Each structure stands twice: as C-alpha cells, then as structure tokens.
PDB file of C-alpha atoms in Angstrom:
ATOM      1  CA  MET X   1      97.456 100.839 112.387  1.00 28.00           C
ATOM      2  CA  HIS X   2      98.545 101.535 108.819  1.00 30.00           C
ATOM      3  CA  LEU X   3      97.535 104.689 107.019  1.00 29.00           C
ATOM      4  CA  PHE X   4      98.120 103.212 103.583  1.00 28.00           C
ATOM      5  CA  PRO X   5      97.095  99.926 101.992  1.00 32.00           C
ATOM      6  CA  LEU X   6      99.739  97.234 102.225  1.00 32.00           C
ATOM      7  CA  PRO X   7     100.223  95.189  99.049  1.00 35.00           C
ATOM      8  CA  ALA X   8     100.134  91.441  98.873  1.00 39.00           C
ATOM      9  CA  LYS X   9     103.569  89.874  99.157  1.00 41.00           C
ATOM     10  CA  HIS X  10     105.328  89.530  95.822  1.00 41.00           C
ATOM     11  CA  PRO X  11     107.837  86.808  95.015  1.00 44.00           C
ATOM     12  CA  VAL X  12     111.257  88.033  93.994  1.00 44.00           C
ATOM     13  CA  PRO X  13     111.523  88.152  90.194  1.00 45.00           C
ATOM     14  CA  ARG X  14     113.641  85.239  88.976  1.00 39.00           C
ATOM     15  CA  MET X  15     115.410  84.506  85.714  1.00 35.00           C
ATOM     16  CA  GLU X  16     114.142  81.694  83.488  1.00 35.00           C
ATOM     17  CA  GLY X  17     116.599  80.782  80.798  1.00 31.00           C
ATOM     18  CA  PRO X  18     117.603  83.857  78.799  1.00 29.00           C
ATOM     19  CA  GLY X  19     114.746  86.036  80.053  1.00 30.00           C
ATOM     20  CA  ILE X  20     112.778  86.930  83.117  1.00 33.00           C
ATOM     21  CA  ARG X  21     109.152  86.108  83.776  1.00 39.00           C
ATOM     22  CA  GLY X  22     106.724  88.748  82.614  1.00 41.00           C
ATOM     23  CA  ASN X  23     106.319  91.007  79.625  1.00 42.00           C
ATOM     24  CA  GLY X  24     108.470  93.864  78.441  1.00 44.00           C
ATOM     25  CA  VAL X  25     112.072  94.860  79.044  1.00 64.00           C
ATOM     26  CA  ALA X  26     113.808  93.801  82.265  1.00 93.00           C
ATOM     27  CA  ARG X  27     114.028  96.986  84.319  1.00 96.00           C
ATOM     28  CA  ILE X  28     114.775  98.036  87.898  1.00 98.00           C
ATOM     29  CA  VAL X  29     114.025 101.488  89.342  1.00 98.00           C
ATOM     30  CA  SER X  30     115.905 103.046  92.255  1.00 98.00           C
ATOM     31  CA  ILE X  31     114.237 105.910  94.158  1.00 98.00           C
ATOM     32  CA  GLY X  32     115.979 108.429  96.375  1.00 98.00           C
ATOM     33  CA  GLU X  33     118.337 111.370  96.693  1.00 97.00           C
ATOM     34  CA  CYS X  34     121.587 111.997  94.841  1.00 94.00           C
ATOM     35  CA  MET X  35     123.864 114.632  96.303  1.00 93.00           C
ATOM     36  CA  ILE X  36     127.082 116.515  95.710  1.00 93.00           C
ATOM     37  CA  GLU X  37     129.849 114.669  97.593  1.00 87.00           C
ATOM     38  CA  LEU X  38     132.992 116.308  98.936  1.00 87.00           C
ATOM     39  CA  SER X  39     135.849 114.069 100.047  1.00 81.00           C
ATOM     40  CA  GLU X  40     139.326 114.925 101.255  1.00 77.00           C
ATOM     41  CA  ALA X  41     141.806 114.751  98.413  1.00 74.00           C
ATOM     42  CA  GLY X  42     144.692 114.066 100.802  1.00 69.00           C
ATOM     43  CA  GLN X  43     146.857 117.027  99.879  1.00 72.00           C
ATOM     44  CA  GLY X  44     147.012 120.599 101.108  1.00 73.00           C
ATOM     45  CA  GLY X  45     143.480 120.681 102.445  1.00 79.00           C
ATOM     46  CA  LEU X  46     142.012 120.143  98.973  1.00 86.00           C
ATOM     47  CA  TRP X  47     138.672 118.383  98.507  1.00 87.00           C
ATOM     48  CA  SER X  48     137.401 116.510  95.475  1.00 86.00           C
ATOM     49  CA  MET X  49     133.811 116.675  94.268  1.00 89.00           C
ATOM     50  CA  GLY X  50     131.705 113.699  93.321  1.00 90.00           C
ATOM     51  CA  ILE X  51     128.068 112.715  93.028  1.00 93.00           C
ATOM     52  CA  ALA X  52     126.590 110.013  95.240  1.00 88.00           C
ATOM     53  CA  GLY X  53     123.783 109.016  97.592  1.00 93.00           C
ATOM     54  CA  ASP X  54     122.776 105.636  98.971  1.00 96.00           C
ATOM     55  CA  THR X  55     120.162 104.655  96.377  1.00 98.00           C
ATOM     56  CA  LEU X  56     122.214 106.194  93.575  1.00 98.00           C
ATOM     57  CA  ASN X  57     125.245 104.163  94.654  1.00 97.00           C
ATOM     58  CA  THR X  58     123.209 100.969  94.451  1.00 98.00           C
ATOM     59  CA  ALA X  59     121.801 101.919  91.038  1.00 98.00           C
ATOM     60  CA  TRP X  60     125.301 102.759  89.777  1.00 98.00           C
ATOM     61  CA  TYR X  61     126.626  99.334  90.770  1.00 98.00           C
ATOM     62  CA  LEU X  62     123.515  97.558  89.491  1.00 98.00           C
ATOM     63  CA  ARG X  63     124.167  99.056  86.075  1.00 98.00           C
ATOM     64  CA  ARG X  64     127.656  97.572  86.145  1.00 97.00           C
ATOM     65  CA  LEU X  65     126.552  94.160  87.370  1.00 98.00           C
ATOM     66  CA  LEU X  66     123.423  93.451  85.330  1.00 97.00           C
ATOM     67  CA  PRO X  67     123.481  92.421  81.658  1.00 95.00           C
ATOM     68  CA  GLU X  68     123.135  95.182  79.079  1.00 93.00           C
ATOM     69  CA  ALA X  69     119.589  94.011  78.332  1.00 94.00           C
ATOM     70  CA  TRP X  70     118.559  95.267  81.754  1.00 96.00           C
ATOM     71  CA  ARG X  71     117.568  98.896  82.155  1.00 97.00           C
ATOM     72  CA  VAL X  72     118.319 100.692  85.429  1.00 98.00           C
ATOM     73  CA  GLY X  73     116.321 103.841  86.105  1.00 98.00           C
ATOM     74  CA  TYR X  74     116.808 106.475  88.779  1.00 98.00           C
ATOM     75  CA  VAL X  75     113.961 108.525  90.245  1.00 98.00           C
ATOM     76  CA  THR X  76     114.817 111.712  92.113  1.00 98.00           C
ATOM     77  CA  ARG X  77     114.304 115.467  91.948  1.00 98.00           C
ATOM     78  CA  VAL X  78     117.015 118.009  91.197  1.00 97.00           C
ATOM     79  CA  GLY X  79     117.165 121.718  90.492  1.00 97.00           C
ATOM     80  CA  GLU X  80     117.691 123.696  87.329  1.00 97.00           C
ATOM     81  CA  GLU X  81     121.120 125.177  88.163  1.00 95.00           C
ATOM     82  CA  GLU X  82     124.618 124.118  87.099  1.00 95.00           C
ATOM     83  CA  PHE X  83     125.229 121.485  89.778  1.00 95.00           C
ATOM     84  CA  SER X  84     121.926 119.783  88.989  1.00 97.00           C
ATOM     85  CA  ALA X  85     122.894 119.751  85.319  1.00 96.00           C
ATOM     86  CA  ARG X  86     126.132 118.028  86.329  1.00 96.00           C
ATOM     87  CA  ILE X  87     124.152 115.421  88.257  1.00 97.00           C
ATOM     88  CA  LEU X  88     121.966 114.669  85.233  1.00 97.00           C
ATOM     89  CA  ALA X  89     125.019 114.378  82.996  1.00 97.00           C
ATOM     90  CA  PHE X  90     126.657 112.053  85.519  1.00 97.00           C
ATOM     91  CA  LEU X  91     123.594 109.804  85.673  1.00 98.00           C
ATOM     92  CA  GLN X  92     123.428 109.579  81.897  1.00 98.00           C
ATOM     93  CA  GLU X  93     127.139 108.852  81.565  1.00 97.00           C
ATOM     94  CA  ALA X  94     126.706 106.075  84.135  1.00 97.00           C
ATOM     95  CA  GLY X  95     124.120 104.439  81.888  1.00 98.00           C
ATOM     96  CA  LEU X  96     121.153 105.193  84.133  1.00 98.00           C
ATOM     97  CA  GLU X  97     117.764 106.209  82.762  1.00 97.00           C
ATOM     98  CA  VAL X  98     116.907 109.804  83.677  1.00 97.00           C
ATOM     99  CA  ALA X  99     113.541 110.190  81.955  1.00 97.00           C
ATOM    100  CA  HIS X 100     111.813 110.321  85.347  1.00 97.00           C
ATOM    101  CA  VAL X 101     114.171 112.701  87.131  1.00 98.00           C
ATOM    102  CA  GLN X 102     112.052 115.684  88.107  1.00 97.00           C
ATOM    103  CA  ARG X 103     113.266 119.314  87.957  1.00 97.00           C
ATOM    104  CA  ASP X 104     112.634 121.953  90.614  1.00 97.00           C
ATOM    105  CA  ALA X 105     112.877 125.666  89.871  1.00 96.00           C
ATOM    106  CA  GLU X 106     113.235 126.613  93.554  1.00 96.00           C
ATOM    107  CA  ARG X 107     115.632 124.046  95.027  1.00 96.00           C
ATOM    108  CA  GLY X 108     118.911 122.372  94.164  1.00 96.00           C
ATOM    109  CA  PRO X 109     120.838 119.278  95.260  1.00 96.00           C
ATOM    110  CA  GLY X 110     121.968 118.520  98.774  1.00 94.00           C
ATOM    111  CA  LEU X 111     125.647 118.456  99.750  1.00 93.00           C
ATOM    112  CA  TYR X 112     127.677 116.273 102.095  1.00 87.00           C
ATOM    113  CA  ALA X 113     131.324 116.039 103.117  1.00 88.00           C
ATOM    114  CA  ILE X 114     133.124 112.847 104.153  1.00 79.00           C
ATOM    115  CA  SER X 115     135.761 112.868 106.877  1.00 80.00           C
ATOM    116  CA  LEU X 116     137.866 109.729 107.348  1.00 73.00           C
ATOM    117  CA  LYS X 117     139.640 108.332 110.403  1.00 73.00           C
ATOM    118  CA  GLU X 118     141.239 104.864 110.266  1.00 68.00           C
ATOM    119  CA  GLY X 119     138.984 103.872 107.369  1.00 59.00           C
ATOM    120  CA  GLU X 120     135.746 104.810 109.125  1.00 68.00           C
ATOM    121  CA  ARG X 121     133.798 107.719 107.733  1.00 69.00           C
ATOM    122  CA  SER X 122     131.782 110.485 109.284  1.00 79.00           C
ATOM    123  CA  PHE X 123     129.489 112.808 107.384  1.00 80.00           C
ATOM    124  CA  THR X 124     128.494 116.452 107.509  1.00 87.00           C
ATOM    125  CA  TYR X 125     125.319 117.261 105.569  1.00 87.00           C
ATOM    126  CA  TRP X 126     123.697 120.321 104.024  1.00 91.00           C
ATOM    127  CA  ARG X 127     120.459 118.921 102.617  1.00 89.00           C
ATOM    128  CA  GLY X 128     117.564 120.662 104.408  1.00 87.00           C
ATOM    129  CA  GLN X 129     116.379 122.434 101.260  1.00 90.00           C
ATOM    130  CA  SER X 130     117.291 119.786  98.688  1.00 95.00           C
ATOM    131  CA  ALA X 131     114.981 119.308  95.718  1.00 97.00           C
ATOM    132  CA  ALA X 132     114.848 115.564  96.437  1.00 97.00           C
ATOM    133  CA  ARG X 133     112.699 116.266  99.489  1.00 97.00           C
ATOM    134  CA  ARG X 134     109.924 116.913  96.975  1.00 97.00           C
ATOM    135  CA  LEU X 135     110.387 113.781  94.845  1.00 97.00           C
ATOM    136  CA  ALA X 136     107.011 112.359  95.949  1.00 97.00           C
ATOM    137  CA  ASP X 137     105.074 115.627  95.767  1.00 97.00           C
ATOM    138  CA  ASP X 138     103.499 114.395  92.525  1.00 96.00           C
ATOM    139  CA  PRO X 139     102.711 110.703  93.095  1.00 96.00           C
ATOM    140  CA  GLY X 140     101.580 110.385  89.489  1.00 97.00           C
ATOM    141  CA  LYS X 141     105.120 111.003  88.242  1.00 97.00           C
ATOM    142  CA  VAL X 142     106.463 108.284  90.524  1.00 98.00           C
ATOM    143  CA  ALA X 143     103.752 105.921  89.272  1.00 98.00           C
ATOM    144  CA  GLU X 144     104.819 106.620  85.683  1.00 97.00           C
ATOM    145  CA  ALA X 145     108.421 105.801  86.585  1.00 97.00           C
ATOM    146  CA  LEU X 146     107.365 102.437  88.011  1.00 97.00           C
ATOM    147  CA  GLU X 147     105.434 101.339  84.922  1.00 96.00           C
ATOM    148  CA  GLY X 148     106.944  98.186  83.478  1.00 93.00           C
ATOM    149  CA  ALA X 149     109.507  97.768  86.259  1.00 96.00           C
ATOM    150  CA  ARG X 150     110.287  94.304  87.601  1.00 96.00           C
ATOM    151  CA  LEU X 151     111.692  95.609  90.889  1.00 97.00           C
ATOM    152  CA  ALA X 152     111.969  98.926  92.709  1.00 98.00           C
ATOM    153  CA  TYR X 153     114.583  99.860  95.289  1.00 98.00           C
ATOM    154  CA  LEU X 154     114.476 102.474  98.050  1.00 98.00           C
ATOM    155  CA  SER X 155     115.905 103.114 101.484  1.00 98.00           C
ATOM    156  CA  GLY X 156     115.073 104.571 104.849  1.00 98.00           C
ATOM    157  CA  ILE X 157     116.846 107.727 103.697  1.00 97.00           C
ATOM    158  CA  THR X 158     114.411 107.984 100.785  1.00 98.00           C
ATOM    159  CA  LEU X 159     111.575 108.044 103.323  1.00 98.00           C
ATOM    160  CA  ALA X 160     113.303 110.134 105.987  1.00 98.00           C
ATOM    161  CA  ILE X 161     113.880 113.148 103.753  1.00 97.00           C
ATOM    162  CA  LEU X 162     110.179 113.351 102.817  1.00 98.00           C
ATOM    163  CA  GLU X 163     107.368 115.025 104.695  1.00 96.00           C
ATOM    164  CA  PRO X 164     105.199 112.418 106.493  1.00 96.00           C
ATOM    165  CA  GLY X 165     102.341 112.784 104.009  1.00 96.00           C
ATOM    166  CA  ARG X 166     104.748 112.265 101.101  1.00 98.00           C
ATOM    167  CA  ARG X 167     106.176 109.128 102.742  1.00 98.00           C
ATOM    168  CA  GLU X 168     102.694 107.736 102.851  1.00 97.00           C
ATOM    169  CA  ALA X 169     102.070 108.763  99.247  1.00 98.00           C
ATOM    170  CA  LEU X 170     105.248 107.052  98.040  1.00 98.00           C
ATOM    171  CA  LEU X 171     104.432 103.762  99.753  1.00 98.00           C
ATOM    172  CA  GLU X 172     100.872 103.932  98.466  1.00 98.00           C
ATOM    173  CA  VAL X 173     102.111 104.405  94.902  1.00 98.00           C
ATOM    174  CA  LEU X 174     104.351 101.373  95.314  1.00 98.00           C
ATOM    175  CA  ALA X 175     101.440  99.358  96.688  1.00 97.00           C
ATOM    176  CA  GLN X 176      99.137 100.336  93.842  1.00 97.00           C
ATOM    177  CA  SER X 177     101.776  99.741  91.168  1.00 96.00           C
ATOM    178  CA  GLY X 178     102.101  96.054  92.006  1.00 95.00           C
ATOM    179  CA  VAL X 179     105.867  96.365  91.587  1.00 97.00           C
ATOM    180  CA  PRO X 180     107.758  94.472  94.328  1.00 97.00           C
ATOM    181  CA  PHE X 181     110.434  96.508  96.058  1.00 98.00           C
ATOM    182  CA  ALA X 182     113.668  95.937  97.926  1.00 98.00           C
ATOM    183  CA  PHE X 183     114.236  98.107 100.991  1.00 98.00           C
ATOM    184  CA  ASP X 184     117.358  98.980 102.968  1.00 98.00           C
ATOM    185  CA  PRO X 185     116.284 100.677 106.241  1.00 98.00           C
ATOM    186  CA  ASN X 186     119.639 102.542 106.309  1.00 97.00           C
ATOM    187  CA  ILE X 187     118.631 104.249 109.555  1.00 98.00           C
ATOM    188  CA  ARG X 188     120.117 107.735 109.969  1.00 95.00           C
ATOM    189  CA  PRO X 189     118.671 109.186 113.212  1.00 96.00           C
ATOM    190  CA  ARG X 190     119.422 112.822 112.348  1.00 93.00           C
ATOM    191  CA  LEU X 191     117.140 112.665 109.320  1.00 94.00           C
ATOM    192  CA  TRP X 192     114.080 111.586 111.303  1.00 97.00           C
ATOM    193  CA  GLU X 193     111.857 113.662 113.582  1.00 97.00           C
ATOM    194  CA  SER X 194     112.516 111.149 116.363  1.00 98.00           C
ATOM    195  CA  MET X 195     113.606 107.542 116.726  1.00 98.00           C
ATOM    196  CA  ASP X 196     110.013 106.532 117.454  1.00 98.00           C
ATOM    197  CA  VAL X 197     109.039 107.978 114.077  1.00 98.00           C
ATOM    198  CA  ALA X 198     111.975 106.240 112.397  1.00 98.00           C
ATOM    199  CA  ARG X 199     111.086 102.864 113.885  1.00 98.00           C
ATOM    200  CA  ASP X 200     107.445 103.243 112.856  1.00 98.00           C
ATOM    201  CA  TRP X 201     108.189 104.075 109.220  1.00 98.00           C
ATOM    202  CA  VAL X 202     110.908 101.451 108.891  1.00 98.00           C
ATOM    203  CA  HIS X 203     108.449  98.803 110.032  1.00 98.00           C
ATOM    204  CA  ARG X 204     105.708 100.134 107.749  1.00 98.00           C
ATOM    205  CA  ALA X 205     107.943  99.958 104.712  1.00 98.00           C
ATOM    206  CA  SER X 206     109.420  96.608 105.735  1.00 98.00           C
ATOM    207  CA  ARG X 207     106.001  94.957 106.004  1.00 98.00           C
ATOM    208  CA  ALA X 208     105.362  95.884 102.373  1.00 98.00           C
ATOM    209  CA  ALA X 209     108.816  94.963 101.034  1.00 98.00           C
ATOM    210  CA  ALA X 210     109.663  91.863  99.009  1.00 98.00           C
ATOM    211  CA  ILE X 211     113.357  92.005  99.993  1.00 98.00           C
ATOM    212  CA  LEU X 212     114.826  93.606 103.115  1.00 98.00           C
ATOM    213  CA  LEU X 213     118.525  94.478 103.410  1.00 98.00           C
ATOM    214  CA  PRO X 214     119.149  95.884 106.927  1.00 98.00           C
ATOM    215  CA  SER X 215     122.522  96.490 108.617  1.00 98.00           C
ATOM    216  CA  ALA X 216     123.072  94.867 112.002  1.00 97.00           C
ATOM    217  CA  ASP X 217     124.681  97.909 113.648  1.00 96.00           C
ATOM    218  CA  ASP X 218     121.867 100.258 112.600  1.00 97.00           C
ATOM    219  CA  GLU X 219     119.205  97.810 113.740  1.00 98.00           C
ATOM    220  CA  ALA X 220     120.871  97.214 117.117  1.00 98.00           C
ATOM    221  CA  ALA X 221     121.030 100.952 117.765  1.00 98.00           C
ATOM    222  CA  ALA X 222     117.474 101.637 116.627  1.00 98.00           C
ATOM    223  CA  PHE X 223     115.622  98.557 117.862  1.00 98.00           C
ATOM    224  CA  GLY X 224     117.877  97.103 120.539  1.00 98.00           C
ATOM    225  CA  ASP X 225     118.507  93.878 118.624  1.00 98.00           C
ATOM    226  CA  THR X 226     121.141  91.828 120.433  1.00 97.00           C
ATOM    227  CA  SER X 227     122.448  90.068 117.313  1.00 97.00           C
ATOM    228  CA  PRO X 228     122.031  89.916 113.521  1.00 97.00           C
ATOM    229  CA  GLU X 229     119.929  86.794 114.067  1.00 97.00           C
ATOM    230  CA  ALA X 230     117.626  88.792 116.340  1.00 98.00           C
ATOM    231  CA  THR X 231     117.208  91.335 113.547  1.00 98.00           C
ATOM    232  CA  ARG X 232     116.341  88.597 111.060  1.00 98.00           C
ATOM    233  CA  ALA X 233     113.821  87.079 113.455  1.00 98.00           C
ATOM    234  CA  ARG X 234     112.165  90.437 114.164  1.00 98.00           C
ATOM    235  CA  TYR X 235     111.607  91.122 110.493  1.00 98.00           C
ATOM    236  CA  ALA X 236     110.490  87.552 109.911  1.00 97.00           C
ATOM    237  CA  ALA X 237     107.822  88.134 112.554  1.00 97.00           C
ATOM    238  CA  LEU X 238     106.630  91.116 110.509  1.00 97.00           C
ATOM    239  CA  GLY X 239     106.083  88.812 107.541  1.00 97.00           C
ATOM    240  CA  VAL X 240     108.992  89.959 105.362  1.00 97.00           C
ATOM    241  CA  PRO X 241     109.653  87.061 102.950  1.00 97.00           C
ATOM    242  CA  GLU X 242     113.338  87.751 102.203  1.00 98.00           C
ATOM    243  CA  VAL X 243     115.762  89.255 104.726  1.00 98.00           C
ATOM    244  CA  VAL X 244     119.547  89.595 104.522  1.00 98.00           C
ATOM    245  CA  VAL X 245     121.200  91.185 107.566  1.00 98.00           C
ATOM    246  CA  LYS X 246     124.530  92.791 106.687  1.00 97.00           C
ATOM    247  CA  ALA X 247     127.104  92.659 109.470  1.00 94.00           C
ATOM    248  CA  GLY X 248     130.123  94.674 108.362  1.00 88.00           C
ATOM    249  CA  GLY X 249     131.997  91.675 107.003  1.00 82.00           C
ATOM    250  CA  GLY X 250     130.804  89.307 109.740  1.00 91.00           C
ATOM    251  CA  PRO X 251     128.399  86.354 109.448  1.00 94.00           C
ATOM    252  CA  ILE X 252     125.298  87.285 107.455  1.00 97.00           C
ATOM    253  CA  HIS X 253     121.978  85.908 108.668  1.00 97.00           C
ATOM    254  CA  TRP X 254     119.341  85.486 106.001  1.00 98.00           C
ATOM    255  CA  GLN X 255     116.004  83.992 105.102  1.00 97.00           C
ATOM    256  CA  ALA X 256     114.447  83.486 101.693  1.00 97.00           C
ATOM    257  CA  GLU X 257     112.276  80.995  99.809  1.00 93.00           C
ATOM    258  CA  GLY X 258     111.144  79.376 103.052  1.00 92.00           C
ATOM    259  CA  GLU X 259     114.684  78.721 104.249  1.00 94.00           C
ATOM    260  CA  GLU X 260     117.087  80.507 106.577  1.00 94.00           C
ATOM    261  CA  GLY X 261     120.817  80.353 107.099  1.00 96.00           C
ATOM    262  CA  CYS X 262     124.041  82.067 108.108  1.00 96.00           C
ATOM    263  CA  ALA X 263     126.661  82.894 105.480  1.00 94.00           C
ATOM    264  CA  GLN X 264     130.182  83.172 106.876  1.00 90.00           C
ATOM    265  CA  GLY X 265     133.798  82.538 106.019  1.00 75.00           C
ATOM    266  CA  HIS X 266     134.078  85.360 103.486  1.00 81.00           C
ATOM    267  CA  ALA X 267     137.627  86.631 103.071  1.00 79.00           C
ATOM    268  CA  PRO X 268     138.192  89.560 105.475  1.00 81.00           C
ATOM    269  CA  VAL X 269     139.566  92.889 104.248  1.00 86.00           C
ATOM    270  CA  VAL X 270     140.970  95.921 106.057  1.00 85.00           C
ATOM    271  CA  PRO X 271     138.948  98.830 104.645  1.00 85.00           C
ATOM    272  CA  VAL X 272     140.399 102.031 103.326  1.00 85.00           C
ATOM    273  CA  ASP X 273     136.977 103.711 103.254  1.00 80.00           C
ATOM    274  CA  THR X 274     133.657 102.083 104.155  1.00 83.00           C
ATOM    275  CA  THR X 275     131.592 104.648 102.243  1.00 83.00           C
ATOM    276  CA  GLY X 276     129.176 102.799  99.970  1.00 90.00           C
ATOM    277  CA  ALA X 277     129.907  99.363 101.427  1.00 94.00           C
ATOM    278  CA  GLY X 278     126.298  98.486 102.201  1.00 96.00           C
ATOM    279  CA  ASP X 279     124.978 100.115  99.041  1.00 97.00           C
ATOM    280  CA  SER X 280     127.338  98.101  96.846  1.00 97.00           C
ATOM    281  CA  PHE X 281     126.583  94.877  98.737  1.00 97.00           C
ATOM    282  CA  ASN X 282     122.892  95.485  98.026  1.00 98.00           C
ATOM    283  CA  ALA X 283     123.640  95.875  94.324  1.00 98.00           C
ATOM    284  CA  GLY X 284     125.693  92.688  94.212  1.00 98.00           C
ATOM    285  CA  TYR X 285     123.022  90.738  96.042  1.00 98.00           C
ATOM    286  CA  LEU X 286     120.092  92.037  94.005  1.00 98.00           C
ATOM    287  CA  ALA X 287     121.868  91.625  90.662  1.00 98.00           C
ATOM    288  CA  ALA X 288     122.643  88.017  91.516  1.00 97.00           C
ATOM    289  CA  ARG X 289     119.119  87.237  92.720  1.00 96.00           C
ATOM    290  CA  LEU X 290     117.563  88.822  89.653  1.00 95.00           C
ATOM    291  CA  GLN X 291     119.700  86.522  87.519  1.00 93.00           C
ATOM    292  CA  GLY X 292     118.588  83.413  89.356  1.00 94.00           C
ATOM    293  CA  ALA X 293     121.243  82.956  92.045  1.00 96.00           C
ATOM    294  CA  ALA X 294     120.310  81.221  95.286  1.00 96.00           C
ATOM    295  CA  PRO X 295     120.445  83.396  98.432  1.00 96.00           C
ATOM    296  CA  ALA X 296     123.831  82.099  99.648  1.00 95.00           C
ATOM    297  CA  ALA X 297     125.405  82.641  96.232  1.00 96.00           C
ATOM    298  CA  ALA X 298     123.869  86.123  96.023  1.00 97.00           C
ATOM    299  CA  ILE X 299     125.315  86.971  99.444  1.00 97.00           C
ATOM    300  CA  ALA X 300     128.751  85.867  98.221  1.00 95.00           C
ATOM    301  CA  ALA X 301     128.297  88.121  95.189  1.00 97.00           C
ATOM    302  CA  GLY X 302     127.360  91.047  97.414  1.00 97.00           C
ATOM    303  CA  HIS X 303     130.432  90.490  99.582  1.00 95.00           C
ATOM    304  CA  HIS X 304     132.624  90.241  96.476  1.00 95.00           C
ATOM    305  CA  VAL X 305     131.460  93.666  95.319  1.00 96.00           C
ATOM    306  CA  ALA X 306     131.570  95.393  98.726  1.00 95.00           C
ATOM    307  CA  ALA X 307     135.050  94.020  99.507  1.00 94.00           C
ATOM    308  CA  GLN X 308     136.361  95.859  96.443  1.00 95.00           C
ATOM    309  CA  VAL X 309     134.504  99.073  97.170  1.00 94.00           C
ATOM    310  CA  VAL X 310     135.898  99.484 100.700  1.00 91.00           C
ATOM    311  CA  MET X 311     139.442  99.295  99.336  1.00 91.00           C
ATOM    312  CA  ALA X 312     139.044 102.591  97.482  1.00 90.00           C
ATOM    313  CA  ARG X 313     138.141 106.093  98.570  1.00 81.00           C
ATOM    314  CA  GLY X 314     134.631 107.332  97.861  1.00 78.00           C
ATOM    315  CA  ALA X 315     131.360 105.557  97.273  1.00 84.00           C
ATOM    316  CA  LEU X 316     131.821 104.751  93.574  1.00 90.00           C
ATOM    317  CA  THR X 317     134.775 102.852  92.191  1.00 92.00           C
ATOM    318  CA  ALA X 318     135.618 100.420  89.404  1.00 93.00           C
ATOM    319  CA  ILE X 319     134.845  96.795  90.274  1.00 94.00           C
ATOM    320  CA  THR X 320     135.337  93.342  88.856  1.00 92.00           C
ATOM    321  CA  PRO X 321     131.912  91.633  88.752  1.00 92.00           C
ATOM    322  CA  PRO X 322     131.518  88.284  90.531  1.00 89.00           C
ATOM    323  CA  GLY X 323     132.768  85.503  88.287  1.00 77.00           C
ATOM    324  CA  ALA X 324     134.648  87.863  85.964  1.00 61.00           C
ATOM    325  CA  VAL X 325     138.373  87.563  85.332  1.00 43.00           C
ATOM    326  CA  PRO X 326     140.271  90.794  86.046  1.00 48.00           C
ATOM    327  CA  ALA X 327     141.819  92.339  82.941  1.00 40.00           C
TER     328      ALA X 327
END
C-alpha cells in the first residue's frame, strides 16, 4: 500500500530537431547530497580534498555532456560555514545552477574518505548530522526547484538520508510536479534502517520513475536477483517503462520504448578507481537519451563516459564526450 499518490507514467523527453518538446528552457534537476571527499594522495600519508556525491557526480557529468543551451540544476542543503561556501563555489564553477541550494544554520556538509585496494574502493562516512538530511524539510522549496524542468534525477541515497516522512514528501512533490524523473536505486545498506525498509522505498520510487538505472550487484545483494536479466524483469513487472541494468562492464540488459535487449561487446578496461563509475554512466546515458539517442546508442555513450572515469582517481575527472575527437 502506497502512502503517497503515484503519478501517471511519463514518456522520456525526446529531442525534436534543434529543440525539445515543451515550453521554456531545456533543464534537468538533480536532487541529493554533496559531500566533502577525502582520497589518498599516494604520498606520505597525505590526503586530497574534493567535493562529490552520487547525484552531484551525475549532474557534474551531465553539464559536460549536454549542449550549452541545457541548464543543469542541483538541489541540496548545505551549511553556512567555510566548507559549505566551498561547495557552493565548486557547484557554480562547474556550471551548475545553485539558486535552489538551501542553507542550514545548524548543520554542515557530510564527509567521506575513500580507501583503494586493487582499483576497488571502500568508503568511511561521517554524515549523520549533514545538512542534506533536511533537504526535503520544506517541500515547497523542492517544488520551486522543479518548476520548468524536463527531467529530475535522484537516487536511493537521496531517499536513504531522509527521515521517512521526508522521503514521502519528496516523492509526493515529484508526483505533483508532473516532472518525470530518473532513479538510480544505488542501494547502500548502512544508510537504511533495515534492508526491508530499503527494499520497500526502492520499489516505491521505482514504480513512479520514468527511467530506472540499477546496478546488478546491488540488486542481487538486496533482492536476491540471480542475473541482470532477472533485475530487469522484476522492475518490468513493477511497471517501470525504461530500465537499464548496469553490470560493471558486463552485458547490460535494458528495456525501453516497448523493446528490450542486451548490450554487450563494449571494450573492457582495467580500472584504476571505480569511484563514480555508475554515476558517470548514468550521465552519459541520460544525456544521450535527452538528445534523441536510441537506448542501445545511449548505453554505448554511458559506457564511453564511465570507461574514462574509472581510469582516473576520484569521482570527477576530465572526459572526452561520446563522438568528440580528443584534443
């Protein structure tokens, strides 16, 4: 039983000639938490500081992949101290809209540290009192941020950090806005009260999503799916119209526009650091779809972006967009 109204399914916005259907400026809004990132600098026990977070990573890459005519907004909540000021400056320098970033006089940003072993990362978090946990405390401000947007983007982390009532409020605002949204379940068990709670909210959000971008490993651990195809089929049974199951460089099972398929044969890479791999794939896929690419071509674009990201340390790195010629 759902505690919030589920919206009617929305078709994915598509490009028509030089513009996109609808009125106003083409705009996408990403909602979530941006944090202070510490990563090992590789010398003398020194660490370098960055700014990242799953939905921020995707917004950052979307800004680099979409035409300049597109606007990419970020919705979060930060504090009023120095590190929050650095976050705002970083967002602005990245070309992201910050008009709807809320300020909190009592809380600041969360912090996480990345440890690497053979290219795989592990995380240590300090985020229990982050300001972003209050980003949906005023649903009206979120509604204002969504006005005029063609697509919204959020993740399971966006939901997990909120109090249950605020999760419901956020999904209700999305439903009432009429703005279709893309959702990456990005299941992080430690952020949820229990796995039963995580599974419930992931399914609630997925039923309302226009595009779903799950990761096979997360879904197998959380739901017991035996294969990426099983994940696709489970979400299809929930009525999700567009599903792309990421598989860590393996075959990608998808469905969209009444069709389904398996994309494979992408050039393999040996990762240096997998931080941000899924987030950047999501950006590549969504940017391509929003510009009219078919699902298989959009998947190739997502792989093209993610394959570059995993060859550098940290979540954010310079990329060559799909189809571009390196300088």
